[in-house]
Coordinates of N, CA and C and ligand atoms in Angstrom, one line a residue:
M1 N 0.8 -1.2 0.0 CA 0.0 0.0 0.0 C 0.9 1.2 0.0
A2 N 0.5 2.3 -0.8 CA 1.3 3.5 -0.8 C 1.5 4.1 0.6
G3 N 2.7 4.5 0.8 CA 3.0 5.1 2.1 C 3.6 4.1 3.1
E4 N 3.2 2.8 3.0 CA 3.7 1.8 3.9 C 5.1 1.3 3.5
P5 N 6.0 1.0 4.5 CA 7.3 0.5 4.2 C 7.2 -0.7 3.3
Q6 N 8.1 -0.8 2.4 CA 8.2 -2.0 1.5 C 9.4 -2.8 1.8
N7 N 9.2 -4.1 2.0 CA 10.3 -5.0 2.4 C 11.5 -5.0 1.5
D8 N 11.2 -4.9 0.2 CA 12.2 -5.0 -0.8 C 12.7 -3.6 -1.3
C9 N 12.5 -2.6 -0.5 CA 12.9 -1.2 -1.0 C 14.1 -0.7 -0.2
L10 N 15.1 -0.5 -1.0 CA 16.4 0.0 -0.4 C 16.2 1.3 0.4
F11 N 15.4 2.2 -0.1 CA 15.3 3.5 0.6 C 14.4 3.4 1.9
C12 N 13.5 2.5 1.8 CA 12.7 2.2 3.1 C 13.7 1.6 4.1
K13 N 14.7 0.8 3.7 CA 15.6 0.2 4.6 C 16.6 1.3 5.2
I14 N 16.9 2.3 4.3 CA 17.7 3.4 4.8 C 16.9 4.2 5.9
V15 N 15.6 4.4 5.6 CA 14.8 5.1 6.6 C 14.8 4.4 7.9
A16 N 14.7 3.0 7.8 CA 14.6 2.2 9.0 C 16.0 2.0 9.7
R17 N 17.0 2.5 9.1 CA 18.4 2.4 9.5 C 18.9 0.9 9.4
E18 N 18.3 0.2 8.5 CA 18.7 -1.2 8.3 C 19.9 -1.2 7.3
V19 N 19.9 -0.2 6.4 CA 21.1 0.0 5.5 C 21.7 1.3 5.9
P20 N 23.0 1.3 6.1 CA 23.7 2.6 6.5 C 23.7 3.6 5.3
A21 N 23.7 4.9 5.7 CA 23.8 6.0 4.7 C 24.4 7.2 5.5
T22 N 25.0 8.1 4.7 CA 25.6 9.3 5.3 C 24.4 10.3 5.3
I23 N 23.8 10.4 6.4 CA 22.6 11.3 6.5 C 23.0 12.7 6.8
V24 N 22.5 13.6 6.1 CA 22.9 15.1 6.3 C 21.8 15.9 6.8
R25 N 20.5 15.5 6.6 CA 19.4 16.2 7.2 C 18.3 15.2 7.5
E26 N 17.4 15.5 8.5 CA 16.3 14.7 8.7 C 15.2 15.6 9.2
S27 N 13.9 15.4 8.8 CA 12.8 16.1 9.3 C 11.8 15.0 9.7
E28 N 10.6 15.4 10.2 CA 9.6 14.5 10.6 C 9.2 13.6 9.4
T29 N 9.2 14.1 8.2 CA 8.7 13.4 7.1 C 9.7 13.1 6.0
T30 N 10.9 13.6 6.2 CA 11.9 13.4 5.1 C 13.3 13.0 5.7
L31 N 14.1 12.4 4.8 CA 15.5 12.1 5.1 C 16.4 12.5 3.9
A32 N 17.5 13.1 4.2 CA 18.5 13.5 3.1 C 19.8 12.8 3.4
F33 N 20.4 12.2 2.4 CA 21.6 11.4 2.6 C 22.4 11.5 1.3
R34 N 23.8 11.3 1.4 CA 24.7 11.4 0.3 C 24.5 10.2 -0.7
D35 N 24.5 10.5 -2.0 CA 24.4 9.5 -3.0 C 25.7 8.6 -2.9
I36 N 25.5 7.3 -3.0 CA 26.7 6.4 -2.9 C 27.6 6.6 -4.2
N37 N 27.1 7.1 -5.2 CA 27.9 7.2 -6.5 C 27.7 8.7 -7.0
P38 N 28.4 9.6 -6.3 CA 28.1 11.0 -6.6 C 28.5 11.5 -8.0
Q39 N 27.6 12.3 -8.6 CA 27.8 12.8 -9.9 C 28.3 14.3 -9.9
A40 N 28.4 14.8 -8.7 CA 28.9 16.2 -8.6 C 29.4 16.4 -7.1
P41 N 30.2 17.4 -6.9 CA 30.7 17.6 -5.5 C 29.6 17.5 -4.4
T42 N 28.4 18.1 -4.7 CA 27.3 17.9 -3.9 C 26.3 17.0 -4.6
H43 N 26.0 15.9 -4.0 CA 25.0 15.0 -4.6 C 24.3 14.3 -3.5
V44 N 23.2 14.9 -3.1 CA 22.4 14.4 -1.9 C 21.0 14.0 -2.4
L45 N 20.5 12.9 -1.9 CA 19.2 12.4 -2.2 C 18.2 12.8 -1.0
V46 N 17.1 13.4 -1.4 CA 16.1 13.8 -0.4 C 14.9 12.9 -0.7
I47 N 14.5 12.2 0.4 CA 13.3 11.2 0.2 C 12.3 11.5 1.2
P48 N 11.0 11.2 0.8 CA 10.0 11.1 1.9 C 10.2 9.8 2.7
K49 N 10.0 9.9 4.0 CA 10.1 8.6 4.8 C 9.1 7.6 4.4
A50 N 7.9 8.0 4.0 CA 6.9 7.1 3.5 C 7.2 6.6 2.1
H51 N 6.9 5.4 1.8 CA 7.1 4.9 0.4 C 6.1 5.3 -0.6
H52 N 6.6 6.0 -1.7 CA 5.8 6.3 -2.9 C 6.7 6.0 -4.0
R53 N 6.1 5.5 -5.1 CA 7.0 5.0 -6.2 C 7.8 6.1 -7.0
D54 N 7.2 7.3 -7.1 CA 7.9 8.4 -7.8 C 7.3 9.7 -7.3
A55 N 7.9 10.8 -7.9 CA 7.6 12.1 -7.4 C 6.1 12.4 -7.6
A56 N 5.6 12.0 -8.8 CA 4.2 12.3 -9.1 C 3.2 11.6 -8.2
A57 N 3.5 10.3 -7.9 CA 2.7 9.5 -7.0 C 2.8 10.2 -5.6
L58 N 3.9 10.6 -5.2 CA 4.1 11.3 -3.9 C 3.2 12.5 -3.8
A59 N 3.3 13.4 -4.9 CA 2.5 14.6 -4.9 C 1.0 14.4 -4.9
A60 N 0.6 13.3 -5.6 CA -0.8 13.0 -5.6 C -1.3 12.5 -4.2
A61 N -0.5 11.6 -3.6 CA -1.0 11.0 -2.3 C -0.7 11.9 -1.1
A62 N 0.4 12.7 -1.2 CA 0.8 13.4 0.1 C 1.4 14.7 -0.4
P63 N 0.6 15.7 -0.9 CA 1.2 16.9 -1.4 C 2.0 17.7 -0.3
D64 N 1.6 17.7 0.9 CA 2.4 18.4 1.9 C 3.8 17.8 2.1
V65 N 3.9 16.5 1.9 CA 5.2 15.8 2.1 C 6.0 16.1 0.8
A66 N 5.4 16.2 -0.4 CA 6.1 16.6 -1.6 C 6.7 18.0 -1.4
A67 N 6.0 18.9 -0.8 CA 6.5 20.2 -0.5 C 7.6 20.1 0.5
D68 N 7.5 19.2 1.5 CA 8.6 19.1 2.5 C 9.9 18.6 1.8
V69 N 9.8 17.7 0.8 CA 11.0 17.3 0.1 C 11.6 18.4 -0.7
L70 N 10.8 19.3 -1.3 CA 11.4 20.4 -2.0 C 12.0 21.4 -1.0
R71 N 11.4 21.7 0.1 CA 12.0 22.6 1.1 C 13.3 22.0 1.6
E72 N 13.3 20.8 1.9 CA 14.6 20.1 2.4 C 15.7 20.1 1.3
A73 N 15.3 20.0 0.1 CA 16.3 20.0 -1.0 C 16.9 21.4 -1.1
G74 N 16.1 22.4 -0.9 CA 16.7 23.8 -0.8 C 17.5 24.0 0.4
A75 N 17.2 23.4 1.5 CA 18.0 23.5 2.7 C 19.3 22.8 2.6
V76 N 19.3 21.6 1.9 CA 20.5 20.9 1.6 C 21.5 21.9 0.8
A77 N 20.9 22.5 -0.3 CA 21.7 23.4 -1.1 C 22.3 24.5 -0.3
E78 N 21.5 25.1 0.7 CA 22.0 26.1 1.6 C 23.2 25.5 2.4
D79 N 22.9 24.4 3.0 CA 23.9 23.7 3.9 C 25.2 23.5 3.2
E80 N 25.1 23.1 1.9 CA 26.3 22.8 1.1 C 26.9 24.0 0.4
K81 N 26.4 25.2 0.7 CA 26.9 26.4 0.1 C 26.8 26.4 -1.4
T82 N 25.8 25.7 -2.0 CA 25.6 25.8 -3.4 C 24.4 26.6 -3.8
A83 N 23.7 27.1 -2.9 CA 22.5 27.8 -3.2 C 22.7 29.1 -4.0
D84 N 23.8 29.8 -3.8 CA 24.1 31.0 -4.5 C 24.6 30.8 -5.9
S85 N 25.5 29.8 -6.0 CA 26.1 29.5 -7.4 C 25.1 28.8 -8.2
G86 N 24.1 28.1 -7.7 CA 23.1 27.4 -8.4 C 23.2 25.9 -8.3
Y87 N 22.1 25.2 -8.3 CA 22.1 23.8 -8.1 C 20.9 23.2 -8.9
R88 N 20.8 21.9 -8.9 CA 19.7 21.3 -9.7 C 19.0 20.3 -8.8
I89 N 17.6 20.3 -8.9 CA 16.8 19.3 -8.2 C 16.2 18.4 -9.3
V90 N 16.5 17.1 -9.3 CA 16.1 16.2 -10.3 C 15.3 15.0 -9.8
F91 N 14.2 14.7 -10.4 CA 13.4 13.5 -10.1 C 13.4 12.6 -11.3
N92 N 14.3 11.7 -11.5 CA 14.3 10.8 -12.6 C 13.0 9.9 -12.4
T93 N 12.2 9.9 -13.4 CA 10.9 9.2 -13.3 C 10.7 8.2 -14.4
G94 N 10.7 6.9 -14.1 CA 10.6 5.9 -15.1 C 11.9 5.4 -15.6
T95 N 11.9 4.2 -16.1 CA 13.2 3.5 -16.5 C 13.9 4.3 -17.6
G96 N 13.2 4.8 -18.6 CA 13.8 5.5 -19.7 C 14.5 6.8 -19.2
A97 N 14.1 7.3 -18.1 CA 14.7 8.5 -17.5 C 15.8 8.2 -16.5
G98 N 16.1 6.9 -16.3 CA 17.2 6.5 -15.4 C 16.7 6.2 -14.0
Q99 N 15.4 6.1 -13.7 CA 15.0 5.8 -12.3 C 15.4 4.3 -12.1
T100 N 16.1 4.1 -11.0 CA 16.5 2.7 -10.6 C 16.0 2.3 -9.3
V101 N 15.6 3.3 -8.4 CA 15.1 3.0 -7.1 C 13.7 3.5 -7.1
W102 N 12.7 2.7 -6.8 CA 11.3 3.0 -6.9 C 10.7 3.5 -5.6
H103 N 11.4 4.4 -5.0 CA 11.0 5.1 -3.9 C 11.3 6.6 -4.2
A104 N 10.3 7.4 -4.2 CA 10.5 8.8 -4.7 C 11.8 9.4 -4.1
H105 N 12.6 10.1 -4.9 CA 13.8 10.8 -4.4 C 14.1 12.0 -5.2
A106 N 14.5 13.1 -4.6 CA 15.0 14.2 -5.3 C 16.6 14.1 -5.2
H107 N 17.2 14.2 -6.4 CA 18.7 14.4 -6.4 C 18.9 15.9 -6.3
V108 N 19.8 16.3 -5.4 CA 20.2 17.7 -5.3 C 21.7 17.7 -5.7
L109 N 22.0 18.3 -6.8 CA 23.3 18.3 -7.5 C 23.8 19.8 -7.5
G110 N 25.1 19.9 -7.1 CA 25.7 21.2 -7.2 C 27.2 21.2 -6.9
G111 N 27.8 22.3 -6.9 CA 29.2 22.4 -6.6 C 30.1 22.4 -7.9
R112 N 29.4 22.3 -9.0 CA 30.2 22.4 -10.3 C 29.2 23.0 -11.3
G113 N 29.7 23.4 -12.5 CA 28.8 23.9 -13.5 C 27.9 22.7 -14.0
L114 N 26.7 23.1 -14.2 CA 25.7 22.0 -14.7 C 25.2 22.4 -16.0
T115 N 25.4 21.6 -17.0 CA 25.0 21.9 -18.4 C 23.6 21.7 -18.6
W116 N 23.0 22.4 -19.6 CA 21.6 22.3 -20.0 C 21.6 22.2 -21.5
P117 N 20.8 21.3 -22.1 CA 20.0 20.3 -21.5 C 20.8 19.2 -20.9
P118 N 20.2 18.5 -19.9 CA 20.9 17.3 -19.3 C 20.9 16.2 -20.3
G119 N 21.8 15.2 -20.1 CA 21.8 14.0 -20.9 C 20.6 13.1 -20.7
Ligands
5GP201 P1 17.8 7.0 -9.7 O1 18.7 6.3 -10.6 O2 16.6 6.1 -9.3 O3 17.3 8.3 -10.1 O4 18.6 7.3 -8.4 C1 19.0 6.3 -7.5 C2 20.3 6.8 -6.8 O5 20.5 6.0 -5.7 C3 21.5 6.6 -7.7 O6 22.1 7.9 -7.9 C4 22.4 5.7 -6.9 O7 23.8 6.1 -7.0 C5 21.9 5.9 -5.5 N1 22.0 4.7 -4.7 C6 21.8 3.4 -5.0 N2 22.1 2.6 -4.0 C7 22.4 3.4 -2.9 C8 22.8 3.1 -1.6 O8 22.8 1.9 -1.1 N3 23.1 4.2 -0.8 C9 23.1 5.4 -1.3 N4 23.4 6.4 -0.4 N5 22.7 5.7 -2.5 C10 22.4 4.7 -3.4
ZN202 ZN1 10.5 2.6 -0.1

C-alpha cells in the first residue's frame, strides 16, 4: 500500500536504519543522505520517509510531504553552500529517464557547472 514501508525497498531500509547511509538532514517526514555514487561535489538524495514510487505519486498522495521534500532540497543546497552559485533538483521518473530506485527521491546536485539540457 502506498506510504507503507516496502520489504524490498532500499530507501525504506535506509529510513529504518537497516542499511547505512551518510545522513545530512532529517525532518519528521523526510530524510536526506549522500548518494553512494556522486555525480557532482554535492549529490544528496532527499526522500519522503513514506514509500511512494515516484515524485508524481508522492505529490498525488501526500502533497504536503512533496512540499517538504522540495523545502529540504533547498535547505541541503544552503547547507552545502551551493544555493548562491546554483544547483539542480532532479526527479528521474521511469526507466527511460534513469530511475533505478522505486521510492521517490530528489537528487540535489551542485558544486560544479551544470550543463543544460541534461543528458
Ligand atoms: P535513480 O537512478 O533512481 O534516479 O537514483 C537512485 C540513486 O540512488 C543513484 O544515484 C544511486 O547512486 C543511489 N544509490 C543506489 N544505492 C544506494 C545506496 O545503497 N546508498 C546510497 N546512499 N545511494 C544509493
Ligand atoms: Zn521505499
